[in-house]
Each structure stands twice: as C-alpha cells, then as structure tokens.
PDB file of C-alpha atoms in Angstrom:
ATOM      1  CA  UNK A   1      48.778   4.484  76.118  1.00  0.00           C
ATOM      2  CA  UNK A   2      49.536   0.836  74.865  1.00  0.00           C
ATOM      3  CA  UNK A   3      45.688   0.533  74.297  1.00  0.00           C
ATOM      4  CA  UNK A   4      45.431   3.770  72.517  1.00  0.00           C
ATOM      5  CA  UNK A   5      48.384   3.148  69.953  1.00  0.00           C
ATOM      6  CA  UNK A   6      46.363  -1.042  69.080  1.00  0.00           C
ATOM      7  CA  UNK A   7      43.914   0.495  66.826  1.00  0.00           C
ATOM      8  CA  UNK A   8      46.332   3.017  65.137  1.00  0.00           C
ATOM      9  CA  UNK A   9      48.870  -0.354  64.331  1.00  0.00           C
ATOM     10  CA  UNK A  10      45.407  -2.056  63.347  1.00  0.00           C
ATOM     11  CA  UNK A  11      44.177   0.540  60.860  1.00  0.00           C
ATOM     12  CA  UNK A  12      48.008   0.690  59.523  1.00  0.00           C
ATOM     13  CA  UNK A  13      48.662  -2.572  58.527  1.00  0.00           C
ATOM     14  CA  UNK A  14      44.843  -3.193  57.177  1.00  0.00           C
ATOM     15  CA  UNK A  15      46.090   0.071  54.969  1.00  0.00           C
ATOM     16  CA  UNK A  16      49.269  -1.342  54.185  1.00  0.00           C
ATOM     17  CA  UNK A  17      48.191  -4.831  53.040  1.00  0.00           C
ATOM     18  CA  UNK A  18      44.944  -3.292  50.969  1.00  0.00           C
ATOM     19  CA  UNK A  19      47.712  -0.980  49.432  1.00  0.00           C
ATOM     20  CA  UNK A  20      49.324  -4.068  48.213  1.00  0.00           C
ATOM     21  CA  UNK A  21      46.734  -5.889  46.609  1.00  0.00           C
ATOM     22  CA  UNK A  22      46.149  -2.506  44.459  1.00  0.00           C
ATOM     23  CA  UNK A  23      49.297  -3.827  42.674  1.00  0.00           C
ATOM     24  CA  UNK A  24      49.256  -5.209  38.632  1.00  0.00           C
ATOM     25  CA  UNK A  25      45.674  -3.746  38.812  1.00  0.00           C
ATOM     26  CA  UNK A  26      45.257  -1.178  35.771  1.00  0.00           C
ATOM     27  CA  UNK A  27      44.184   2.343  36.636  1.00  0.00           C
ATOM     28  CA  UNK A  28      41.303   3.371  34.863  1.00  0.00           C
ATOM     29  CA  UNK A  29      42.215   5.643  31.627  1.00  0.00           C
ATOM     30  CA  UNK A  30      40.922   9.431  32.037  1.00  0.00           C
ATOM     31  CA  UNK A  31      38.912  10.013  28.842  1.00  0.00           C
ATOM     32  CA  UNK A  32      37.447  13.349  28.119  1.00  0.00           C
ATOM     33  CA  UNK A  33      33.616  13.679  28.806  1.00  0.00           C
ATOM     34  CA  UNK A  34      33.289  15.813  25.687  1.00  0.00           C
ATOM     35  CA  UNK A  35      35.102  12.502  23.987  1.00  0.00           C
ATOM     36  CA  UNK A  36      33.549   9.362  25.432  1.00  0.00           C
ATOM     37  CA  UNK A  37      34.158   6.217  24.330  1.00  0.00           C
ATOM     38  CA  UNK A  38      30.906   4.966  23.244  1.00  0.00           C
ATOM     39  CA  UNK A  39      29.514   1.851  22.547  1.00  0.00           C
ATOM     40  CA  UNK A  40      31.442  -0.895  23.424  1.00  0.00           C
ATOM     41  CA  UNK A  41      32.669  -4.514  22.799  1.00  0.00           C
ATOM     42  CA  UNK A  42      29.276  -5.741  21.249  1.00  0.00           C
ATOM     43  CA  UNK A  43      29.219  -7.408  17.588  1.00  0.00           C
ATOM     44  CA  UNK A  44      32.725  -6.978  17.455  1.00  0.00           C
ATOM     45  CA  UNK A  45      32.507  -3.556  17.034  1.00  0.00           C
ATOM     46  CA  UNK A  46      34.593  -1.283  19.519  1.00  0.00           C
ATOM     47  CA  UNK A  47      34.656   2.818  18.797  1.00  0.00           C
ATOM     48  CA  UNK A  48      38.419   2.800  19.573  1.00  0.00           C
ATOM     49  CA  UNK A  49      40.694   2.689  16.419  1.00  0.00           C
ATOM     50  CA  UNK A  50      43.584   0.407  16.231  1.00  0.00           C
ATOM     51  CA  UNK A  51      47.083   1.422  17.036  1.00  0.00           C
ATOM     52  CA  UNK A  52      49.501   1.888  14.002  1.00  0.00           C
ATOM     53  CA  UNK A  53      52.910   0.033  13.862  1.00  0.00           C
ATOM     54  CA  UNK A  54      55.115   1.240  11.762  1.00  0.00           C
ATOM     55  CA  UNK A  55      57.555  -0.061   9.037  1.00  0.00           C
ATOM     56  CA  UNK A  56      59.861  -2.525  10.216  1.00  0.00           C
ATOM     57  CA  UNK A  57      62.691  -5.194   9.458  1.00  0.00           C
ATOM     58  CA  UNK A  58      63.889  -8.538  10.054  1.00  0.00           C
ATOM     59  CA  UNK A  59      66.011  -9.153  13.377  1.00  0.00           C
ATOM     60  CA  UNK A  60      63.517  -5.970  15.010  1.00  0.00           C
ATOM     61  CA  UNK A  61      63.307  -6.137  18.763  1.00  0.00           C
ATOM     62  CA  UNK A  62      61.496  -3.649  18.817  1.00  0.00           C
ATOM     63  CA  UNK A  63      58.444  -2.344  17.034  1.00  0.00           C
ATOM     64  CA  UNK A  64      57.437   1.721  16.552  1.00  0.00           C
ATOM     65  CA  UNK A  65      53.980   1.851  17.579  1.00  0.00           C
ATOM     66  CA  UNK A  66      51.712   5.279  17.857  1.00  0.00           C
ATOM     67  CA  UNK A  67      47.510   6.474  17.109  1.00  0.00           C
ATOM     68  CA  UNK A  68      46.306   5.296  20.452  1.00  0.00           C
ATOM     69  CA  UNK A  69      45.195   6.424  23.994  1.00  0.00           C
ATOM     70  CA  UNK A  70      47.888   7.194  26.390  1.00  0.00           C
ATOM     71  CA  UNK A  71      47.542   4.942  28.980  1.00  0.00           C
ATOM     72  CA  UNK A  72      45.950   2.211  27.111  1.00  0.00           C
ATOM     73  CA  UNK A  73      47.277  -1.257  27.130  1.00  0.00           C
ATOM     74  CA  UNK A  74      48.788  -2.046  23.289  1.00  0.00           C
ATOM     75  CA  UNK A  75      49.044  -5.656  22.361  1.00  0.00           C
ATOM     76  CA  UNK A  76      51.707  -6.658  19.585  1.00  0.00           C
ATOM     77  CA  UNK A  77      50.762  -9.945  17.590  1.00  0.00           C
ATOM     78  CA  UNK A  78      52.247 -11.876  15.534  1.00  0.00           C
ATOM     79  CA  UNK A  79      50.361 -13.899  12.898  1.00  0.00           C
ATOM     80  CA  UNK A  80      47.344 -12.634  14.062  1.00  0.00           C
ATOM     81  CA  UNK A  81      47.029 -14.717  17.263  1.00  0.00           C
ATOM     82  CA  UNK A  82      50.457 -15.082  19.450  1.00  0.00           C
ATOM     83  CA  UNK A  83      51.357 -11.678  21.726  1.00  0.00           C
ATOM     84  CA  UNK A  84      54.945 -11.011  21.532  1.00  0.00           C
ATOM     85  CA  UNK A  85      54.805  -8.137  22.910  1.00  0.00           C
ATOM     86  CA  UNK A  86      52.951  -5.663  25.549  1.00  0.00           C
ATOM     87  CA  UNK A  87      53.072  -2.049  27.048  1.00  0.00           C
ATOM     88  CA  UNK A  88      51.098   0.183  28.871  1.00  0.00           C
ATOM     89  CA  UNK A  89      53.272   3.573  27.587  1.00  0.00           C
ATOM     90  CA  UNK A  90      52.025   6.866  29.021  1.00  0.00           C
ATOM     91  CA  UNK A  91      52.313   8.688  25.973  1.00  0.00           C
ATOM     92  CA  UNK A  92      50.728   8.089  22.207  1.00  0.00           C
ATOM     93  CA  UNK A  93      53.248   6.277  21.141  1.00  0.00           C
ATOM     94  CA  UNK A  94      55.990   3.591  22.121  1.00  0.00           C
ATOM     95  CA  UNK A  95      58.824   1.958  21.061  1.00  0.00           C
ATOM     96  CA  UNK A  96      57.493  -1.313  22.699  1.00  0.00           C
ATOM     97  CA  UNK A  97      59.642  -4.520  22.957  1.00  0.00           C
ATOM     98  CA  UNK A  98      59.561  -8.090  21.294  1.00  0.00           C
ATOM     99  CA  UNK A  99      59.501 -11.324  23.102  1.00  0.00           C
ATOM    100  CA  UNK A 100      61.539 -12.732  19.657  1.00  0.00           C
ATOM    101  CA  UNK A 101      63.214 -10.826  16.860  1.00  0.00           C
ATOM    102  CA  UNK A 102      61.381 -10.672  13.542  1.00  0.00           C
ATOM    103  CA  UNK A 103      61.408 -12.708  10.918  1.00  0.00           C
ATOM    104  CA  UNK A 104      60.990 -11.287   7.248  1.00  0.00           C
ATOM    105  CA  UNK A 105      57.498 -12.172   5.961  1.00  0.00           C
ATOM    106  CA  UNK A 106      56.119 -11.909   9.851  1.00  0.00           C
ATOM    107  CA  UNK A 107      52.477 -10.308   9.870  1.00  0.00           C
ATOM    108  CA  UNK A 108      52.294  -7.990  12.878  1.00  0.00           C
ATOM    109  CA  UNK A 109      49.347  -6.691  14.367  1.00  0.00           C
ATOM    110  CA  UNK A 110      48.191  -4.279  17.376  1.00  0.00           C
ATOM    111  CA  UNK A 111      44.765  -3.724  19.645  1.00  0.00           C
ATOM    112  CA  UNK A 112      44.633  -1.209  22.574  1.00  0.00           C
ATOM    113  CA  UNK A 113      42.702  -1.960  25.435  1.00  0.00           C
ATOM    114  CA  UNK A 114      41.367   1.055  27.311  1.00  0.00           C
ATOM    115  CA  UNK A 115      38.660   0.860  30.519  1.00  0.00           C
ATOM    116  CA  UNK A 116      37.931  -2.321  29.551  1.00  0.00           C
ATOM    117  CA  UNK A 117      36.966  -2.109  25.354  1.00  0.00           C
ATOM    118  CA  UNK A 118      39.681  -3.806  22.869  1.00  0.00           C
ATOM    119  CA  UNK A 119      39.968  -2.040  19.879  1.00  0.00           C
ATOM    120  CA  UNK A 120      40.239  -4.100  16.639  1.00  0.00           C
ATOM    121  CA  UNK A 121      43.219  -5.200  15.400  1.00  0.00           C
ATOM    122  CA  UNK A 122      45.071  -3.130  13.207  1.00  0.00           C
ATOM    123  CA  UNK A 123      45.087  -3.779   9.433  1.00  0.00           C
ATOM    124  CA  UNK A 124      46.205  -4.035   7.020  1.00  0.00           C
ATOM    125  CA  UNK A 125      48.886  -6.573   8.873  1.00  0.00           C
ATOM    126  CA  UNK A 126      52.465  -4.583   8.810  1.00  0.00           C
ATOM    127  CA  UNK A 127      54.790  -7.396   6.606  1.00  0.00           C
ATOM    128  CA  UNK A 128      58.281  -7.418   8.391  1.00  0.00           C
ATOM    129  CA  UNK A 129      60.986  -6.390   5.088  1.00  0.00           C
ATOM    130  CA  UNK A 130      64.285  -7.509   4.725  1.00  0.00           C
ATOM    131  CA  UNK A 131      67.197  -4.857   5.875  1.00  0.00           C
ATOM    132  CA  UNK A 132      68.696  -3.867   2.460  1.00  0.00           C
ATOM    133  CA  UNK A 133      72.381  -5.609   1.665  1.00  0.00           C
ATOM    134  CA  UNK A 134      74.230  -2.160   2.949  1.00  0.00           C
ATOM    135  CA  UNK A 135      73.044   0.394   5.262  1.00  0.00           C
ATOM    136  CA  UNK A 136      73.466   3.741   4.773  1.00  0.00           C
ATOM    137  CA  UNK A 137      76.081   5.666   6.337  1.00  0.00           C
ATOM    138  CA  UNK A 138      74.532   7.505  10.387  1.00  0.00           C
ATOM    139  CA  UNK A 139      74.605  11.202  10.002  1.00  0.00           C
ATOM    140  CA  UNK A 140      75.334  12.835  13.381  1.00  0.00           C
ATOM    141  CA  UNK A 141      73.912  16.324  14.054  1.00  0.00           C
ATOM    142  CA  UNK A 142      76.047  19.001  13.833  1.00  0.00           C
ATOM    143  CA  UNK A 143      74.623  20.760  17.150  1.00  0.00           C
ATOM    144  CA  UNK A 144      76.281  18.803  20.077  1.00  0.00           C
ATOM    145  CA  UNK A 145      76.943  21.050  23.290  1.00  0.00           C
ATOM    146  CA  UNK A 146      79.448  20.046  26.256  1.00  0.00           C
ATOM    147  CA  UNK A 147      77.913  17.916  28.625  1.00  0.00           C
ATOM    148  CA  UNK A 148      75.341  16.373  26.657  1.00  0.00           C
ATOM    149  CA  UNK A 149      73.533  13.205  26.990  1.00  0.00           C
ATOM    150  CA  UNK A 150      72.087  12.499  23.786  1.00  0.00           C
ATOM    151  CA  UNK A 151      73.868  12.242  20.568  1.00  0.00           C
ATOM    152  CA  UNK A 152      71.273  12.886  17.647  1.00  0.00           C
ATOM    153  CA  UNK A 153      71.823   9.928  14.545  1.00  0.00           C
ATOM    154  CA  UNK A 154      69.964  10.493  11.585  1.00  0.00           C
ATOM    155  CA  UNK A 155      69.693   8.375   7.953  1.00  0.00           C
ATOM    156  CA  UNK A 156      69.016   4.997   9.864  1.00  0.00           C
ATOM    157  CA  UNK A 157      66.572   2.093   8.854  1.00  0.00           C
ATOM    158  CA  UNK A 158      64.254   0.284  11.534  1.00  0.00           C
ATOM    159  CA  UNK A 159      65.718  -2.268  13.051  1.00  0.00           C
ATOM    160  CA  UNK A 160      68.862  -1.855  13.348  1.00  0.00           C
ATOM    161  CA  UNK A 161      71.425  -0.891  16.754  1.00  0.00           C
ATOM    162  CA  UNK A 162      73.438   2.068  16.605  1.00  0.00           C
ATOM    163  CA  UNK A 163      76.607   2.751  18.378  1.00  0.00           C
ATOM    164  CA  UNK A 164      78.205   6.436  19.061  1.00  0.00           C
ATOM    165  CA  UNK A 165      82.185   6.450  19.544  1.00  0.00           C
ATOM    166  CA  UNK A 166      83.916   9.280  20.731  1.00  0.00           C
ATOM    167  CA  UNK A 167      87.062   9.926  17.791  1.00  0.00           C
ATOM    168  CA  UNK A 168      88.380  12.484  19.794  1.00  0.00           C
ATOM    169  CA  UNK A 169      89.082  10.114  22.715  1.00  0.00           C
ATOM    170  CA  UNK A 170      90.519   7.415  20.939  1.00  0.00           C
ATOM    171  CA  UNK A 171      86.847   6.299  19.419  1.00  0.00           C
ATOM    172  CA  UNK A 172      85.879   5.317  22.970  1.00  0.00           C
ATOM    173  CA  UNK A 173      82.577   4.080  22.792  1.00  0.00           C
ATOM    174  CA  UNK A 174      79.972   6.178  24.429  1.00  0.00           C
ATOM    175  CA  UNK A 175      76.426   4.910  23.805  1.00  0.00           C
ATOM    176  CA  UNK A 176      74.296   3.029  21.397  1.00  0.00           C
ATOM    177  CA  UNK A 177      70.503   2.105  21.021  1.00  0.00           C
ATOM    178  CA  UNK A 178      68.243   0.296  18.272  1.00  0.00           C
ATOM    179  CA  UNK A 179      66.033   2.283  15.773  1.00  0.00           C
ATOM    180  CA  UNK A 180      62.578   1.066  16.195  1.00  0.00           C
ATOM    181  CA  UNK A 181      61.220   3.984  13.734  1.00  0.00           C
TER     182      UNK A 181
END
C-alpha cells in the first residue's frame, strides 16, 4: 500500500509547486475572434487605443480611468515617464490608485497592455486643476431603504473624500470614500 500511495504524494506536490510558480503571471486577455487585435508593437504603432483618464485635481489619490480592455494592464504616468500607478481592473474602467497625491500642473498619462501589445499613451496629457476655494454642498439621494450599504452623494468634484454621518444617531459617522470621477 505504502508503495502505491509514493507516486500519488509525487504527482501532488510536483502539482502543488507548478501551481505556485503560475503566481504574478498575467492570464492571457480573451479577445473576440471577430475583433482581433491586429498588428502589433512594430513602428510604434499598436491597434489598441489608449485608456482615457478623466478630469482631476490637486491632492487626487486616485485617478478615474475607463476606454480600455477589461483585463488589460493600465499604466498611470506622470510626466510622461514615472508610473505612479497600476491596475489590472476586470471591468472597463477603474478608479485606480496613486503612489503620490497630485500636484496642480501634473501631466498624467495612461497605456494598456493587453497579450503582450502596449497601446500608446494617451493624449492629449490630462493637466491636474486646482480644487476651487469652496466646494459645493454633497446632495444625498432621497431613496435610502433600511439596511442599506451604500449611501448615494451627488454634486462632488474629483478629488476630494467624502464622509456620511448619521444625524439621526447623534451624526455618528457611518462611511466615507474619495471621488475619483
């Protein structure tokens, strides 16, 4: 029996430890036959279009960005040339972190890397604004419903954190979040 169960433990652990070098190695990206990517990294030129970020304001640790593949790795730079910031988001468009809050006059840029092609960078540059003097007062929605999870805030800028208090528990705080869009 011993002899029997030595190449079951040997076929396990080769399984296990193959398993684990599979790690921090991208998937490939499904793309639709009737939709290939064609042509490829040559001259510069790559058929996939650059990811959009959208507007966005100083002190930002966050940046909106959307327009690419799901599944494709988007690459945030800043002045062209530094990455400050990097996600692989399973959906068109992220939210994706800084490595360093923004700076008014910062020139942000994106590229999304799918099966191996890098798109161009986007352009024109988005310019990081300055957040206005005031901020407008948050709207919450009017439709909240007993054990909810999400408070809806609307009239915000980019940029800036939010936090939800509960007035008719003493204004408890309850939540908060940034606005990256």
């Amino acid at each position: 029996m011993q002899k029997c169960l030595y190449p079951i433990r040997a076929v396990l652990t080769m399984a296990l430890v193959l398993a684990g070098f599979g790690e921090g190695i991208a998937e490939p990206v499904f793309i639709n036959p009737k939709f290939p990517i064609v042509g490829g990294n040559t001259g510069g030129r790559s058929t996939l279009s650059p990811p959009i970020i959208t507007a966005v304001d100083n002190c930002s640790t966050h940046v909106f960005v959307q327009s690419f593949i799901p599944k494709a790795t988007v690459r945030i730079y800043l002045s062209g040339s530094t990455v400050i910031g990097s996600a692989t988001p399973r959906f068109a468009f992220e939210a994706i972190p800084l490595t360093q809050p923004l700076k008014v006059g910062d020139k942000l840029t994106a590229t999304q890397s799918v099966n191996g092609l890098v798109s161009v960078p986007s352009f024109p540059a988005t310019i990081v604004g300055s957040l206005p003097a005031t901020l407008p007062s948050p709207v919450v929605d009017k439709h909240i419903y007993a054990c909810g999870h999400i408070v809806p805030v609307g009239n915000l800028l980019p940029g800036v954190t939010v936090s939800v208090n509960d007035q008719s528990n003493g204004g408890a705080a309850i939540g908060n979040g940034f606005t990256p869009n």
